[in-house]
Amino acid sequence: MFTTRPTLQGTFGMVSSTHWLASQSAMAVLEDGGNAFDAAVAAGFVLHVVEPHLNGPAGEVPVILAPAGGDVRVLCGQGGAPAGATVAHYRSLGLELVPGTGPLAAAVPGAFDAWMLLLRDHGTKSLADVLKYAIGYAEDGHAPVERVCETVETVRELFESEWPSSADVYLPGGRSPRPGELFRNPALAATWRRLITEAEAAAAGGAGGTEEGLRVARIEAAREVWRSGFIADALVRQAGRPTMDTSGERHTGTLAAQDLRGWSASYEDPVTYDWNGWTLCKAGAWSQGPAFLQQFALLPQSVAELPEYGSAEYVHLLVEGCKLAMADREAWYGDAGEDGAGSVPVRELLSAEYNTRRRRLVEDKASYRLRPGAPGGREPRLSAHALAVAAGETAGLDRGAGAAAGAGEPTVVADGGTRGDTCHLDVVDRWGNMLSATPSGGWLQSNPVVPELGFPLGTRLQMAWLEEGLPNSLMPGRRPRTTLTPSLALRDGIPVLAFGTPGGDQQDQWQVHFFLGVALRDPVRGGLDLQGAIDAPNWHTEAFPGSFHPRDMRPGSLTVESRTAPEVVDELRRRGHEVTVGGAWSEGRLCAVARDPRTGVLSAAANPRGAQGYAVGR
């Protein structure tokens, strides 16, 4: 079949990311003798520079990693709510939702510490080695992609009138960056140079005399600078500055010095589901990852019972299954632990018995209802806002005068047009190390740039509810449930495939279709047809409350790419779906790498949508 690009194959190393400079930087690390984890850290920091509208150092990143010969682990780079972030405090400000921008929406930054933990525990390179690529692009400049320029232009008025520190960085000379012209962020470059200098000074003489000991000591010193040094001081000062947000008013945040000192990225076991010979691995219910797994649990028990790939019946089945899984996400997911008393019942949500009952709810016609289940007889718990959204009663609910100013996670909108999303990267090396990571948050449009640092705070707290007693209620120390959801798949217990995509609530919709395209279709050149599965026409529904401010819902909605066959669109409409036909290449920004354990052949592919994602390798 025709694909936009070939699925790359080789034996040395493969990288796929949402920006070619990040992909090539990661490949440069592999060529310099680094492993997949070194490469991923370098690429992650480059993404902060070249996709600043999609992620930043004070954002967050979940990582699924599979060290060669080791166990699959999840590295959580999602910070929790600060100690002062209580429902009572936000309600006292007259808020019904956490604002979509501004310091009130800032969780404890998580991305930086997660990258440092990955480098310390699984990498081989020094801090300076992995940061030099990001420093170079920030200091010497890079040609920005169109989306960066367009995003800055949309928030120009906000920057000029309310966020002058952002205007200083992103409106040099009073105008937005332009494609083809070098754009620089010298403040960010200076931050990383100072971090390296201070970390090296702090580690000198205290590393036991070995090269590895010194490498680790410098990384630990850098973590300390972040959480209690000049970076921490600047982040806390910024959180305390009154800032215009999506409520239409100026607020100060709750992030304090003790919040930064008391938080660390952490490792945990993945949640897994076995399907048709594959073991699918995801982060826990503090992410939306288990909803990806549940969509497979809702499929017919036999692959032979699946409708023809790409047919209207196939799309209908996946969309209706997605609605059920996402309704369960709304009712049950959050940072409340898993499968203990009062926690998220993940095992029951993925159980055969439960999903057999849920599967019976899928009819020939599209559902327009939000229908969470009752695993183990528990009563589902939906927020008052979600119930109002589902009932169409949200007119006038806390959208605020500033709602147009960068609210929410940029993603694919209802008409299929892309206004950006987040980032993703996958890496596999010649030793068999494999990783999937989805960096996000800390967008240039989320909060003012911290003037001393060159990057803004994040806004992930907007995903938590200002209502007590829910799995995803705002609570000090609790992680807001994130949409970020990298993926890793095993065959016979051996890691084979790492993949993921930006896209907020769409991530685990696009990934289901992608994975089925890999698993159900014929191989290419003896390997998985990664590019064909990425290029296949995709879709999404917004038939459940969105995770980002203002948290709307479009019952019955289904947006498809215009490359979808007209007869498929007609049949979906006949089944009751409110179909919007979007652009030909508007759905998803998937990346993927793979390794065949029988031959050692590595593969990679990247999404052509958006004209900036690339895979590289040899």
mmCIF file of N, CA and C in Angstrom, residues 324-417:
data_model
loop_
_atom_site.group_PDB
_atom_site.id
_atom_site.type_symbol
_atom_site.label_atom_id
_atom_site.label_comp_id
_atom_site.label_asym_id
_atom_site.label_seq_id
_atom_site.Cartn_x
_atom_site.Cartn_y
_atom_site.Cartn_z
ATOM 1 N N LEU A 324 -17.509 4.251 26.171
ATOM 2 C CA LEU A 324 -17.694 3.523 27.430
ATOM 3 C C LEU A 324 -16.445 3.612 28.293
ATOM 4 N N ALA A 325 -15.277 3.437 27.678
ATOM 5 C CA ALA A 325 -14.032 3.498 28.446
ATOM 6 C C ALA A 325 -13.812 4.897 29.004
ATOM 7 N N MET A 326 -14.101 5.932 28.217
ATOM 8 C CA MET A 326 -13.898 7.294 28.677
ATOM 9 C C MET A 326 -14.927 7.700 29.730
ATOM 10 N N ALA A 327 -16.127 7.141 29.663
ATOM 11 C CA ALA A 327 -17.099 7.381 30.738
ATOM 12 C C ALA A 327 -16.587 6.792 32.047
ATOM 13 N N ASP A 328 -15.972 5.614 31.956
ATOM 14 C CA ASP A 328 -15.357 5.026 33.156
ATOM 15 C C ASP A 328 -14.179 5.867 33.631
ATOM 16 N N ARG A 329 -13.425 6.417 32.695
ATOM 17 C CA ARG A 329 -12.334 7.320 33.082
ATOM 18 C C ARG A 329 -12.873 8.481 33.906
ATOM 19 N N GLU A 330 -13.974 9.086 33.446
ATOM 20 C CA GLU A 330 -14.547 10.226 34.156
ATOM 21 C C GLU A 330 -14.995 9.858 35.564
ATOM 22 N N ALA A 331 -15.539 8.674 35.723
ATOM 23 C CA ALA A 331 -16.121 8.284 37.014
ATOM 24 C C ALA A 331 -15.108 7.713 37.984
ATOM 25 N N TRP A 332 -14.020 7.109 37.466
ATOM 26 C CA TRP A 332 -13.187 6.290 38.336
ATOM 27 C C TRP A 332 -11.711 6.680 38.417
ATOM 28 N N TYR A 333 -11.178 7.381 37.406
ATOM 29 C CA TYR A 333 -9.725 7.585 37.364
ATOM 30 C C TYR A 333 -9.285 8.774 38.220
ATOM 31 N N GLY A 334 -8.115 8.636 38.782
ATOM 32 C CA GLY A 334 -7.494 9.695 39.562
ATOM 33 C C GLY A 334 -6.330 9.139 40.346
ATOM 34 N N ASP A 335 -5.657 9.995 41.078
ATOM 35 C CA ASP A 335 -4.490 9.592 41.866
ATOM 36 C C ASP A 335 -4.957 9.149 43.258
ATOM 37 N N ALA A 336 -5.678 8.052 43.286
ATOM 38 C CA ALA A 336 -6.246 7.569 44.544
ATOM 39 C C ALA A 336 -5.792 6.151 44.853
ATOM 40 N N GLY A 337 -4.640 5.748 44.270
ATOM 41 C CA GLY A 337 -4.217 4.363 44.451
ATOM 42 C C GLY A 337 -5.047 3.445 43.573
ATOM 43 N N GLU A 338 -4.676 2.173 43.536
ATOM 44 C CA GLU A 338 -5.371 1.246 42.646
ATOM 45 C C GLU A 338 -5.734 -0.039 43.375
ATOM 46 N N ASP A 339 -7.025 -0.397 43.277
ATOM 47 C CA ASP A 339 -7.548 -1.687 43.728
ATOM 48 C C ASP A 339 -7.421 -1.915 45.229
ATOM 49 N N GLY A 340 -7.307 -0.858 46.011
ATOM 50 C CA GLY A 340 -7.401 -0.965 47.460
ATOM 51 C C GLY A 340 -8.688 -0.334 47.922
ATOM 52 N N ALA A 341 -8.907 -0.289 49.218
ATOM 53 C CA ALA A 341 -10.125 0.301 49.753
ATOM 54 C C ALA A 341 -10.203 1.777 49.359
ATOM 55 N N GLY A 342 -11.293 2.163 48.718
ATOM 56 C CA GLY A 342 -11.489 3.545 48.319
ATOM 57 C C GLY A 342 -10.627 3.995 47.163
ATOM 58 N N SER A 343 -10.006 3.058 46.450
ATOM 59 C CA SER A 343 -9.101 3.429 45.368
ATOM 60 C C SER A 343 -9.730 3.135 44.010
ATOM 61 N N VAL A 344 -8.940 3.312 42.940
ATOM 62 C CA VAL A 344 -9.424 3.098 41.578
ATOM 63 C C VAL A 344 -9.463 1.595 41.292
ATOM 64 N N PRO A 345 -10.615 1.036 40.948
ATOM 65 C CA PRO A 345 -10.731 -0.414 40.743
ATOM 66 C C PRO A 345 -10.240 -0.853 39.365
ATOM 67 N N VAL A 346 -8.951 -0.685 39.108
ATOM 68 C CA VAL A 346 -8.411 -0.931 37.765
ATOM 69 C C VAL A 346 -8.609 -2.387 37.346
ATOM 70 N N ARG A 347 -8.332 -3.325 38.247
ATOM 71 C CA ARG A 347 -8.466 -4.742 37.861
ATOM 72 C C ARG A 347 -9.887 -5.066 37.431
ATOM 73 N N GLU A 348 -10.859 -4.547 38.142
ATOM 74 C CA GLU A 348 -12.254 -4.816 37.765
ATOM 75 C C GLU A 348 -12.622 -4.096 36.478
ATOM 76 N N LEU A 349 -12.118 -2.882 36.292
ATOM 77 C CA LEU A 349 -12.417 -2.147 35.066
ATOM 78 C C LEU A 349 -11.867 -2.850 33.829
ATOM 79 N N LEU A 350 -10.808 -3.651 34.003
ATOM 80 C CA LEU A 350 -10.224 -4.384 32.877
ATOM 81 C C LEU A 350 -10.631 -5.846 32.845
ATOM 82 N N SER A 351 -11.459 -6.275 33.774
ATOM 83 C CA SER A 351 -11.796 -7.702 33.881
ATOM 84 C C SER A 351 -12.726 -8.139 32.750
ATOM 85 N N ALA A 352 -12.644 -9.420 32.407
ATOM 86 C CA ALA A 352 -13.485 -9.983 31.348
ATOM 87 C C ALA A 352 -14.960 -9.900 31.726
ATOM 88 N N GLU A 353 -15.275 -10.205 32.975
ATOM 89 C CA GLU A 353 -16.679 -10.193 33.412
ATOM 90 C C GLU A 353 -17.286 -8.798 33.262
ATOM 91 N N TYR A 354 -16.563 -7.798 33.738
ATOM 92 C CA TYR A 354 -17.081 -6.431 33.680
ATOM 93 C C TYR A 354 -17.263 -5.975 32.239
ATOM 94 N N ASN A 355 -16.284 -6.231 31.381
ATOM 95 C CA ASN A 355 -16.359 -5.737 30.013
ATOM 96 C C ASN A 355 -17.298 -6.545 29.138
ATOM 97 N N THR A 356 -17.573 -7.765 29.518
ATOM 98 C CA THR A 356 -18.623 -8.509 28.819
ATOM 99 C C THR A 356 -19.965 -7.818 29.006
ATOM 100 N N ARG A 357 -20.212 -7.354 30.238
ATOM 101 C CA ARG A 357 -21.454 -6.619 30.503
ATOM 102 C C ARG A 357 -21.455 -5.284 29.761
ATOM 103 N N ARG A 358 -20.323 -4.588 29.780
ATOM 104 C CA ARG A 358 -20.253 -3.281 29.126
ATOM 105 C C ARG A 358 -20.400 -3.405 27.607
ATOM 106 N N ARG A 359 -19.853 -4.477 27.061
ATOM 107 C CA ARG A 359 -19.886 -4.684 25.607
ATOM 108 C C ARG A 359 -21.320 -4.767 25.098
ATOM 109 N N ARG A 360 -22.228 -5.276 25.934
ATOM 110 C CA ARG A 360 -23.635 -5.420 25.520
ATOM 111 C C ARG A 360 -24.322 -4.076 25.326
ATOM 112 N N LEU A 361 -23.712 -2.994 25.839
ATOM 113 C CA LEU A 361 -24.297 -1.664 25.680
ATOM 114 C C LEU A 361 -24.068 -1.092 24.289
ATOM 115 N N VAL A 362 -23.137 -1.666 23.535
ATOM 116 C CA VAL A 362 -22.845 -1.175 22.187
ATOM 117 C C VAL A 362 -23.939 -1.654 21.238
ATOM 118 N N GLU A 363 -24.635 -0.703 20.627
ATOM 119 C CA GLU A 363 -25.718 -1.011 19.699
ATOM 120 C C GLU A 363 -25.342 -0.557 18.292
ATOM 121 N N ASP A 364 -26.240 -0.773 17.355
ATOM 122 C CA ASP A 364 -25.975 -0.357 15.977
ATOM 123 C C ASP A 364 -25.996 1.152 15.817
ATOM 124 N N LYS A 365 -26.682 1.840 16.719
ATOM 125 C CA LYS A 365 -26.792 3.292 16.664
ATOM 126 C C LYS A 365 -25.804 3.937 17.628
ATOM 127 N N ALA A 366 -25.359 5.148 17.286
ATOM 128 C CA ALA A 366 -24.436 5.889 18.133
ATOM 129 C C ALA A 366 -25.115 6.280 19.438
ATOM 130 N N SER A 367 -24.383 6.146 20.521
ATOM 131 C CA SER A 367 -24.884 6.575 21.826
ATOM 132 C C SER A 367 -24.609 8.063 22.029
ATOM 133 N N TYR A 368 -25.567 8.744 22.653
ATOM 134 C CA TYR A 368 -25.418 10.155 22.989
ATOM 135 C C TYR A 368 -25.358 10.352 24.505
ATOM 136 N N ARG A 369 -25.150 9.288 25.237
ATOM 137 C CA ARG A 369 -25.176 9.358 26.700
ATOM 138 C C ARG A 369 -23.796 9.094 27.287
ATOM 139 N N LEU A 370 -23.560 9.645 28.464
ATOM 140 C CA LEU A 370 -22.360 9.372 29.237
ATOM 141 C C LEU A 370 -22.726 8.250 30.201
ATOM 142 N N ARG A 371 -22.138 7.048 29.991
ATOM 143 C CA ARG A 371 -22.594 5.853 30.713
ATOM 144 C C ARG A 371 -21.445 5.162 31.454
ATOM 145 N N PRO A 372 -21.028 5.686 32.589
ATOM 146 C CA PRO A 372 -20.021 4.966 33.377
ATOM 147 C C PRO A 372 -20.611 3.710 33.984
ATOM 148 N N GLY A 373 -19.752 2.721 34.222
ATOM 149 C CA GLY A 373 -20.209 1.472 34.799
ATOM 150 C C GLY A 373 -20.079 1.454 36.312
ATOM 151 N N ALA A 374 -20.428 0.297 36.877
ATOM 152 C CA ALA A 374 -20.418 0.111 38.329
ATOM 153 C C ALA A 374 -19.605 -1.130 38.677
ATOM 154 N N PRO A 375 -18.279 -1.083 38.522
ATOM 155 C CA PRO A 375 -17.441 -2.253 38.808
ATOM 156 C C PRO A 375 -17.577 -2.694 40.264
ATOM 157 N N GLY A 376 -17.834 -3.993 40.453
ATOM 158 C CA GLY A 376 -17.989 -4.515 41.809
ATOM 159 C C GLY A 376 -19.200 -3.970 42.526
ATOM 160 N N GLY A 377 -20.155 -3.422 41.782
ATOM 161 C CA GLY A 377 -21.344 -2.862 42.398
ATOM 162 C C GLY A 377 -21.159 -1.472 42.965
ATOM 163 N N ARG A 378 -19.968 -0.890 42.783
ATOM 164 C CA ARG A 378 -19.740 0.469 43.281
ATOM 165 C C ARG A 378 -20.552 1.468 42.465
ATOM 166 N N GLU A 379 -20.964 2.522 43.111
ATOM 167 C CA GLU A 379 -21.727 3.559 42.438
ATOM 168 C C GLU A 379 -20.769 4.533 41.756
ATOM 169 N N PRO A 380 -20.901 4.787 40.443
ATOM 170 C CA PRO A 380 -19.986 5.716 39.772
ATOM 171 C C PRO A 380 -20.129 7.123 40.338
ATOM 172 N N ARG A 381 -18.994 7.856 40.327
ATOM 173 C CA ARG A 381 -18.965 9.194 40.909
ATOM 174 C C ARG A 381 -18.530 10.198 39.849
ATOM 175 N N LEU A 382 -19.469 10.996 39.383
ATOM 176 C CA LEU A 382 -19.183 12.034 38.400
ATOM 177 C C LEU A 382 -19.291 13.403 39.057
ATOM 178 N N SER A 383 -18.459 14.332 38.647
ATOM 179 C CA SER A 383 -18.529 15.684 39.191
ATOM 180 C C SER A 383 -19.825 16.357 38.747
ATOM 181 N N ALA A 384 -20.234 17.355 39.501
ATOM 182 C CA ALA A 384 -21.429 18.107 39.137
ATOM 183 C C ALA A 384 -21.251 18.759 37.771
ATOM 184 N N HIS A 385 -20.029 19.241 37.484
ATOM 185 C CA HIS A 385 -19.771 19.861 36.184
ATOM 186 C C HIS A 385 -19.912 18.840 35.062
ATOM 187 N N ALA A 386 -19.347 17.633 35.254
ATOM 188 C CA ALA A 386 -19.456 16.603 34.221
ATOM 189 C C ALA A 386 -20.910 16.226 33.990
ATOM 190 N N LEU A 387 -21.677 16.132 35.051
ATOM 191 C CA LEU A 387 -23.103 15.807 34.910
ATOM 192 C C LEU A 387 -23.830 16.918 34.164
ATOM 193 N N ALA A 388 -23.470 18.171 34.480
ATOM 194 C CA ALA A 388 -24.105 19.292 33.788
ATOM 195 C C ALA A 388 -23.720 19.323 32.322
ATOM 196 N N VAL A 389 -22.436 19.044 32.037
ATOM 197 C CA VAL A 389 -21.967 18.991 30.650
ATOM 198 C C VAL A 389 -22.726 17.916 29.888
ATOM 199 N N ALA A 390 -22.847 16.736 30.511
ATOM 200 C CA ALA A 390 -23.521 15.618 29.848
ATOM 201 C C ALA A 390 -24.993 15.925 29.602
ATOM 202 N N ALA A 391 -25.571 16.748 30.480
ATOM 203 C CA ALA A 391 -26.986 17.088 30.332
ATOM 204 C C ALA A 391 -27.198 18.330 29.468
ATOM 205 N N GLY A 392 -26.107 18.922 28.983
ATOM 206 C CA GLY A 392 -26.215 20.108 28.160
ATOM 207 C C GLY A 392 -26.600 21.339 28.934
ATOM 208 N N GLU A 393 -26.189 21.397 30.193
ATOM 209 C CA GLU A 393 -26.607 22.499 31.069
ATOM 210 C C GLU A 393 -25.428 23.377 31.467
ATOM 211 N N THR A 394 -24.444 23.555 30.585
ATOM 212 C CA THR A 394 -23.218 24.245 30.989
ATOM 213 C C THR A 394 -23.137 25.686 30.519
ATOM 214 N N ALA A 395 -24.145 26.210 29.889
ATOM 215 C CA ALA A 395 -24.071 27.604 29.450
ATOM 216 C C ALA A 395 -23.832 28.502 30.658
ATOM 217 N N GLY A 396 -22.817 29.330 30.580
ATOM 218 C CA GLY A 396 -22.522 30.245 31.680
ATOM 219 C C GLY A 396 -21.632 29.697 32.758
ATOM 220 N N LEU A 397 -21.225 28.439 32.662
ATOM 221 C CA LEU A 397 -20.356 27.870 33.692
ATOM 222 C C LEU A 397 -18.925 28.348 33.498
ATOM 223 N N ASP A 398 -18.412 29.167 34.383
ATOM 224 C CA ASP A 398 -16.999 29.524 34.571
ATOM 225 C C ASP A 398 -16.075 29.346 33.363
ATOM 226 N N ARG A 399 -16.421 29.979 32.245
ATOM 227 C CA ARG A 399 -15.464 29.997 31.149
ATOM 228 C C ARG A 399 -14.557 31.213 31.262
ATOM 229 N N GLY A 400 -15.098 32.326 31.687
ATOM 230 C CA GLY A 400 -14.263 33.479 31.991
ATOM 231 C C GLY A 400 -13.906 34.287 30.757
ATOM 232 N N ALA A 401 -13.603 35.546 30.993
ATOM 233 C CA ALA A 401 -13.298 36.465 29.896
ATOM 234 C C ALA A 401 -12.010 36.129 29.200
ATOM 235 N N GLY A 402 -11.122 35.406 29.892
ATOM 236 C CA GLY A 402 -9.828 35.105 29.290
ATOM 237 C C GLY A 402 -9.768 33.772 28.598
ATOM 238 N N ALA A 403 -10.916 33.169 28.325
ATOM 239 C CA ALA A 403 -10.914 31.797 27.834
ATOM 240 C C ALA A 403 -10.192 31.632 26.510
ATOM 241 N N ALA A 404 -10.146 32.670 25.711
ATOM 242 C CA ALA A 404 -9.484 32.533 24.415
ATOM 243 C C ALA A 404 -7.969 32.602 24.510
ATOM 244 N N ALA A 405 -7.485 32.995 25.671
ATOM 245 C CA ALA A 405 -6.047 33.242 25.808
ATOM 246 C C ALA A 405 -5.288 31.989 26.202
ATOM 247 N N GLY A 406 -5.225 31.045 25.295
ATOM 248 C CA GLY A 406 -4.389 29.876 25.506
ATOM 249 C C GLY A 406 -4.975 28.834 26.421
ATOM 250 N N ALA A 407 -6.292 28.787 26.559
ATOM 251 C CA ALA A 407 -6.895 27.858 27.502
ATOM 252 C C ALA A 407 -6.655 26.417 27.088
ATOM 253 N N GLY A 408 -6.458 25.575 28.079
ATOM 254 C CA GLY A 408 -6.423 24.150 27.840
ATOM 255 C C GLY A 408 -5.188 23.660 27.122
ATOM 256 N N GLU A 409 -5.161 22.349 26.880
ATOM 257 C CA GLU A 409 -4.081 21.753 26.103
ATOM 258 C C GLU A 409 -4.430 21.884 24.644
ATOM 259 N N PRO A 410 -3.597 22.554 23.831
ATOM 260 C CA PRO A 410 -3.927 22.655 22.416
ATOM 261 C C PRO A 410 -3.975 21.285 21.786
ATOM 262 N N THR A 411 -5.007 21.059 20.995
ATOM 263 C CA THR A 411 -5.174 19.744 20.399
ATOM 264 C C THR A 411 -5.979 19.877 19.116
ATOM 265 N N VAL A 412 -6.548 18.811 18.628
ATOM 266 C CA VAL A 412 -7.360 18.866 17.413
ATOM 267 C C VAL A 412 -8.757 19.352 17.771
ATOM 268 N N VAL A 413 -9.234 20.358 17.083
ATOM 269 C CA VAL A 413 -10.521 20.949 17.401
ATOM 270 C C VAL A 413 -11.619 20.251 16.615
ATOM 271 N N ALA A 414 -12.864 20.652 16.891
ATOM 272 C CA ALA A 414 -14.010 19.926 16.362
ATOM 273 C C ALA A 414 -14.041 19.840 14.845
ATOM 274 N N ASP A 415 -13.556 20.893 14.175
ATOM 275 C CA ASP A 415 -13.615 20.862 12.713
ATOM 276 C C ASP A 415 -12.459 20.099 12.091
ATOM 277 N N GLY A 416 -11.642 19.456 12.934
ATOM 278 C CA GLY A 416 -10.531 18.675 12.427
ATOM 279 C C GLY A 416 -9.274 19.483 12.195
ATOM 280 N N GLY A 417 -9.350 20.803 12.316
ATOM 281 C CA GLY A 417 -8.156 21.627 12.135
ATOM 282 C C GLY A 417 -7.214 21.476 13.319
#
